[in-house]
Amino acid sequence: MRVSTVPAVCVLSLLATLSAAGRCAEPPQSITSDEAAKTSETHSDTTPRQDYGQAANLPRPSQMTVNEFEQILYDFVNSRRYLELGWCEDKSVRDTGPYLRGNYYGTHPAVRIYYSPEMIQWLVGGREAAIPDGAMMIKEQFKPPAARYAGFNNDQLWESLESWTIMVKDSQGSHDGWFWSNPAKNQKVVNYHEYPFEEPYSGFGLYCVRCHGATKSPGLVNEFTFAALRNVKGFPGKPLLFRVDNSWRTPSAPKDLSNEKLLEAALAAKTDAATGNGTMAEIKASDAHPRCAEGESPTPCIPELNTAFARLFPNMRQCDRAEILHFPPVTYDSVPRQSQATRLLTNGGDSQQFLTSNQCMSCHAGITEPFGPTMFIPTGESAGYGEPGLHVSPYGEWRWTPMGLAGRDPVFYAQLDSELALLAKEFEPQRCEELSKNLVQTCLGCHGVMGKRQHDFDLAEKPSDTFAIADVYRQEINPHDDAFNDAKYGALARDGVSCAVCHRMQPRPQPADDTRSYLEHFLDTSITGNIFLGPPGEIYGPYKDNEIAPYIMEHSVGLKPKHSPYIQQSQMCGSCHTVNLPAVDFHKHADEQPNDLMLAERNPAFQDFHHHVEQATYLEWLNSEFENEFNPENPKAKSCQDCHMSQSLEHEGHGIDLTTIATRIAAVQDETYPDAENLAEHHEIGVRHREQEYNRHNFRGLNVFLIEMFNQFDDVLGVRKHDYMTGSKLDIQHAVDDFVRQANHDTMLIELSTSWSADGELLANVDLHSLVGHRFPSGVGFRRAFLEVLVIDDSKPQAEAIVWSSGRTDEAGVIVDHAGQPLASEFFADTADGQQQYQPHHAEITSSQQVQIYETLLQNQSQRFTTSFVHGCTIIKDNRFLPRGWSRQGPGAALNGNFLSATYPGPIASKDPRYQDGSGSDQIGYRMKLSESVARDRIRVTATLYYQAIPPYFLKNIFDTVPDSPAAIRLHAICSNLKLQGTAIENWKLKIVAAESQPLPKLELRNAP
């Protein structure tokens, strides 16, 4: 049975309401609270202690793996070696917060701390110097309140002990300088890297700093501890007192279940943080701090082969799950802020540009009761740990977006393998190696941005040592191996477009002698992932400096939060959402000027080729009525953040419809927590409660396909599906719900009208109006949307009711004709004369062989359709919806040349005046001949727009190109085993909008002459 970990403050309300119910001996009931207080006083002798015991002399945790040090540490505490060494201890078991009405409001359970001699010497010295490495604090933790243990001796306390919180000083391990650990009594070492990838109990940079970062010392060194001599036996003073009522003495007796049944329920369902009503809330947690009762380990989703999908790719073999290339689990993805000494070793200054998102999770994930809910909206009767709710924290929502998953995106890595294979077929080995390295660097500049950029910064003097795909899979193995320290690059890369990417970005300074507009300067220097970062010790947000309390962040992770308007500007998004790539089939003419769309010093291997704007989302937004960079006062303006980082929250299933979210923006120990010694001033740690202007990090889009892959193949892709800080297991489903709502409400409007023609044909007009501020679809070129139109005869049996169709699909998402056969255009089948077939932009459709598909299609130099990002520059078709306000002239002179033309429609769509009139709309006419057997007074017409983030033809191109690639095999195994029935993407398509006609009047057919 796996032990589940939860943050300390998340279990407090549970711990407060647990009864002993046959699991733990109670202290004698004759001892009153007053007597307990007197007992505490008897330990407050004022004779200073001279002997502080012996040092532990444990090895430094930064010199070994977490598990290796845990083995040493667990042996140390489970044997209570600290007692043998004679360490100073607290005067008694004490509370860390009030206990009222069956609820405990402490920051820890009831505690008794043991201090290594180095710690006592530091306290006696006035807390002014640095604590030496090797110093330790061991916090024994007991079921609260402390009054239970009045008069207990050490043996009795050992029997009642549930867990420890341990601090081991190691200044080289991280910025805060502490190794943190939260083992249960008799804790064994757990391999965190095994599924389901539990949050580690121990390590550097753990969530503990979100409270300990609020400490303050009088000296120059701030040591992250609330420790005070007033608590220690042998020193004067009394510990802080907190109100404790008698509700702990009289817990509700379970009415319906025996203790055995209660325990069985606990093991199956973890916790119930209700308020003592005869439910699981009364079960004693076996591992009080920081864990709830042991819970079920989730099991990987059992694959179910989609035979229709598998038949599409006969060259791909089915693999056992164990054979598939797995990503290193998320438990390896931890790069805390390094110690100052370590940061200064590289490049003569602060060398650390990034840290992983789990360092931000500490304060910017949601929390539940008792110190919340914060950034968490309960949907049930309780706001306790693991209870249902909507997790709207920055970390919680970002995690399940394509940005949060970019470093593990299985589609991306399979596509990249196919690109490299194509290069290997076309170029001799040396030239291929040069081009391949450049391509990998370019692609990982966004998908593995932190690992790639940190690698480049650290190895600036070795430009030949470039970041590679293999580095993404590198993980911590042997601390004595040279590769041990390099594992951080893989961890950073797998963390995707993480917190420290956007919140470290700044506008690139423009040289004083550059007379161009700043937009021109930006497009020539800062796109295709070439982001510019502020100084390493700074991190940027939207709130003004006088509206935030930066102390805890600066103290905890060594980053000073500062206001920057750039983070609210669309141009910041444009660095990765404007992608300029070479077409390696097309060489420039000798007399052409150098292509200024890609810096020569960044990708010199690509300078001989034509370039094309492969992704133009930011440019499309600039050429729309939503832009505000040419016209800052534009009343219609909406930035990328306005649409993709919503301030509102809607969830029809839970009846939630909020125009704004009122919450604090961080969960830290501030003035709302119980009092503590050596706390910073309240004005330094106070977090404002935002009544508005709280922008979610939901980054809404439509790629439900990717999210579903991570949902069902979390073991292969290495992610943890449950949220550590809130206990929520619904975050992925909430992300899907959010994406679906975006699709159904904020993407497109549809209108449908029908009539009969004079000669008896059924006519339909479908009007589609885009609501998005860029093309639809936008982004990578293989996304597509298509229109399904059905004529349904309600007089016929269901299996025969569809009497005419265009745009239907099979269960694998392949578009088929009315007979159910795949269209020849779906995989670009050759005609008799060798021309590949495709669907043009239609103004009128008269056959089930015709479908209106909104997409972009490119051909390579051989005039064959390609989905390669670096082989297609000839646009054959691009009829993706243009945004409202689009014009051929663009918004102003600064958007020009190839960047302006990248927003133009393709050659066929350019002939449709309605399509490019700036309204962001399209109209398609349907002329349908129906069989005489159709009951014309019982028919209705439906029109539905669907979206495919990953069309079947795109996957086929990958699988045909690299059938033996581990990344392609993994992608095929995932796609062919996805369970889609009942999901939002059933039959491999996502519904956007739909319309249905009113019943048509019966048509009297004329007799033929």
Coordinates of N, CA, C and O in Angstrom, one line a residue, residues 751 753 764-769 787 841-845 852 854 881 912-917 919-926:
E751 N -25.0 30.0 -38.3 CA -26.4 30.2 -38.7 C -26.7 29.3 -39.9 O -25.8 29.1 -40.7
S753 N -29.8 28.2 -42.7 CA -31.1 28.4 -43.3 C -31.3 27.4 -44.4 O -30.3 27.0 -45.1
A764 N -29.3 24.7 -48.6 CA -28.9 25.1 -47.3 C -27.8 26.1 -47.4 O -26.9 26.0 -48.2
N765 N -27.8 27.1 -46.5 CA -26.8 28.1 -46.4 C -26.2 28.1 -45.0 O -27.0 28.2 -44.0
V766 N -24.9 27.9 -44.9 CA -24.3 27.9 -43.5 C -23.4 29.1 -43.4 O -22.5 29.3 -44.3
D767 N -23.7 29.9 -42.4 CA -22.9 31.1 -42.2 C -22.1 30.9 -40.9 O -22.7 30.5 -39.8
L768 N -20.8 31.1 -40.9 CA -19.9 30.9 -39.8 C -19.2 32.2 -39.5 O -18.6 32.8 -40.4
H769 N -19.2 32.6 -38.3 CA -18.6 33.9 -37.9 C -17.6 33.6 -36.7 O -17.9 33.2 -35.7
L787 N -16.7 21.2 -41.6 CA -18.1 21.3 -41.5 C -18.8 20.0 -41.9 O -18.6 19.5 -43.0
H841 N -11.1 25.1 -51.2 CA -12.0 26.0 -50.5 C -13.3 26.0 -51.3 O -13.3 26.5 -52.5
H842 N -14.4 25.6 -50.8 CA -15.7 25.5 -51.5 C -16.6 26.7 -51.2 O -16.7 27.1 -50.0
A843 N -17.2 27.2 -52.2 CA -18.3 28.2 -52.1 C -19.6 27.5 -52.1 O -20.6 27.9 -51.4
E844 N -19.7 26.4 -52.8 CA -20.9 25.6 -52.9 C -20.5 24.1 -52.9 O -19.5 23.7 -53.5
I845 N -21.3 23.3 -52.2 CA -21.1 21.9 -52.1 C -22.3 21.1 -52.6 O -23.4 21.5 -52.2
Q852 N -16.2 21.1 -46.7 CA -15.5 22.4 -46.4 C -14.6 22.1 -45.2 O -15.0 22.0 -44.0
Y854 N -11.3 23.8 -43.2 CA -10.5 25.0 -42.9 C -9.2 24.6 -42.5 O -9.0 24.1 -41.3
F881 N -10.1 30.6 -41.1 CA -10.9 31.8 -40.9 C -9.9 32.9 -40.5 O -9.1 32.8 -39.7
D912 N -12.4 34.4 -52.9 CA -13.7 34.4 -52.3 C -13.9 35.8 -51.6 O -13.3 36.0 -50.5
P913 N -14.6 36.7 -52.2 CA -14.7 38.1 -51.6 C -15.4 38.1 -50.2 O -15.0 38.8 -49.3
R914 N -16.3 37.2 -50.0 CA -17.0 37.1 -48.7 C -16.0 36.7 -47.6 O -16.0 37.2 -46.5
Y915 N -15.2 35.7 -47.9 CA -14.3 35.2 -47.0 C -13.2 36.2 -46.5 O -12.9 36.2 -45.3
Q916 N -12.8 37.1 -47.3 CA -11.8 38.0 -46.9 C -12.3 39.5 -46.9 O -11.5 40.4 -47.1
D917 N -13.5 39.7 -46.5 CA -14.1 41.0 -46.4 C -13.8 41.7 -45.1 O -14.4 42.8 -44.8
S919 N -14.8 40.5 -42.2 CA -15.9 40.2 -41.2 C -15.6 39.0 -40.4 O -16.3 38.6 -39.4
G920 N -14.5 38.3 -40.7 CA -14.1 37.0 -40.0 C -15.2 35.9 -40.2 O -15.4 35.1 -39.3
S921 N -15.7 35.9 -41.4 CA -16.8 34.9 -41.6 C -16.7 34.2 -42.9 O -15.8 34.6 -43.8
D922 N -17.5 33.2 -43.1 CA -17.5 32.5 -44.4 C -19.0 31.9 -44.5 O -19.7 31.6 -43.6
Q923 N -19.4 31.9 -45.8 CA -20.7 31.3 -46.1 C -20.5 30.2 -47.1 O -19.8 30.4 -48.1
I924 N -21.2 29.1 -46.9 CA -21.1 27.9 -47.8 C -22.5 27.5 -48.2 O -23.4 27.4 -47.3
G925 N -22.7 27.4 -49.5 CA -24.0 26.9 -49.9 C -24.0 25.4 -50.2 O -23.0 24.9 -50.7
Y926 N -25.1 24.8 -49.9 CA -25.3 23.3 -50.1 C -26.5 23.1 -51.0 O -27.6 23.7 -50.8

